[in-house]
Amino acid sequence: MEYLQLFNWYDTYHRDLPFRKTKNPYQIWVSEIMLQQTQVDTMLPYYEKFLKTFPNCFVLASKDLDEVLKVVQGIGYYKRFRMLLEGAKYVVDTYQGNLPSDYEKLLKIPGIGAYTAGAIMSIAFDKPYPATDGNVIRVLSRVYQYSDDFRIEKNKKKLNEINKKLIKNSGNPYKYTQSVMELGATVCKPQNPKCNECPLSNMCLSYQSGTQLNYPVMSKLKEKKEVVYTVLILKYKDGYLLRKRDDALLHGFYEFVQIETGSIHYAQNTLENEGVTVSITDELKPIKHVFTHMVWHIKPYLGYVDQMIEGYELVTDFSLITRSSVLEKILKVML
């Protein structure tokens, strides 16, 4: 590895990002959690708002899930924030609010896996532990023409071992992790890599053979499961009936009456079997929402009832509840 060229490139060209300017372990932890499944430009305003609202583990651990979700609503992939809250409570109870500078201890914290632990160890504590994310996999697989399938876990582990050796030999774990991540994000892109700007082009085997786009090798993902829901936006008195989800998916966020069916008649009959008569007044524009592992096709209807439904709340002000991006889409076609 040409460390000097890589580090000089990073010093000159890295993006001016707030989480690049800190070695605070808590702030690094929050940034890595927020960057999961989320682009940098999208996460930045949430990151700044989150740290302003919850500046340390003590403050975060003192809050309930609703308070946390309200700060990040709209960003998506909310399970990570439930785990972050659990992790903060664990750190306060076990380590007096300070993240430990021990890799194995970090792995015991809820929500922290090998990648996040490696990022905290190398960036916050400057210790040689690898943080092998998608960007790093792409850079190293191209540089070394690593042709094994990265959908297979054992092959990821092999590359992580290579990354472990590289960071140990770097002499600067902090800068190594930052540099390789930044290179993958800004130069060694999945499509249209900027090889003429890359500090590692002289040693990159795939660049020399013109095969950059063949790496990393990834077998095709399974098709996402598709589910159809009928959503009933039911008016009652001066509000609407919603409930808080307790499923793992979108846990803690509010939803209208949502029934897994494409038939409005089936949905009405389901409620009538529970003793609730639903009057439908309008059919709204269908909505598609894509998760990492499934796709929801939503058919929303406006209607009203003359009684409360068990398990639901009467909501008169949508700004006061935790709203998922799914609910935001429904409100957009409704209002």
Phi, psi and omega in degrees: 000133179271080187297318184299313179297318180297313183291322177296320177299314181299314181301327184273322194242358184294150180290151180273088184244141185300324182281356172274348185260007184229151170243014178294118185302320180297315181294322176297316179302309180300317182297318181292322177295317182290334180278353176291123178062017184221134178289152183303312183299327179286319187281336188306308180296327177292320180299313181294320179293320181298313181291329177292323181278321182234079189288346180203175183299323182298313181295313181299314183296338181278353184263162173261171187298322180302318180296321179291314183295328179295328180288328185251007183299133183109341183278332180088170177052067193276345180303327182299328182280331172295318179291324178297319178295316177298320179297319180297319178297320179296317181295320178294315182290325188261325187234023177055033174087000181249124178298133181287150178265039181233123186301312182295324178291323177299321182295341180276350180281130179307132177089353179255117176254192185299317182296308183297320178298319178296320179296316180295316182297316185280319184278313184279323187247000177055042178248146190282072174240132186284145172240095189257091178260188182300321179296316181292319177303316181295314181299308186290323180293328177284316181300317185256007183048053179280110193259007178283156184284121183276000170285344180267125190300321183296331179285325173298319181295323178298315181291326177297325177294321175298315180296325178297317178295319181296317182289327178293325181274354187287331184078356182207077183305319180303307184288327179299309181300312180300318185292313182292320176300313182294322179298317179293326183283328189245336184241305183274065186281160180303315177241148179053054177296144182267069188296332180289346178258000188275129180288349181253009185299329181293336181248001185280113184293323181288326176295317181295332180259001179068029184243025185306318186287353176278354184234147356286156178282124181225121174290159185294136176289152173296147178295144181288142176293136180248131183232138178254130178236142165260126181249126181255113179268094192259121177277137174214122184054240184255022181209196180231154182269121176222161175223160178272129181290139173244008174290163177297321179282124181059034180302131176090353178264155182275153177215152170286180175297120187229120185235134183284090178192156174260003185251123177294327180292320177296319180297316178297316181297324179300316179287324179296327176294341177262009177086018182244122178266127183247129174254123181265132181249337184197148173255129183260173181297132179299153183233141174242130178230127185255123171262177180293333186237355179204168179235130174259130171251114188250130176247099185271143178228142171270144178193188178211159176228164179248020178203161174288155174252133182302133179092353181252158178246155174269114183253122180253346181220107184293339181289346184266357182248161176281123187245124174282169177294333175294311180297323178300319178296320179294317179298326181296319180278343182273319189268000000 
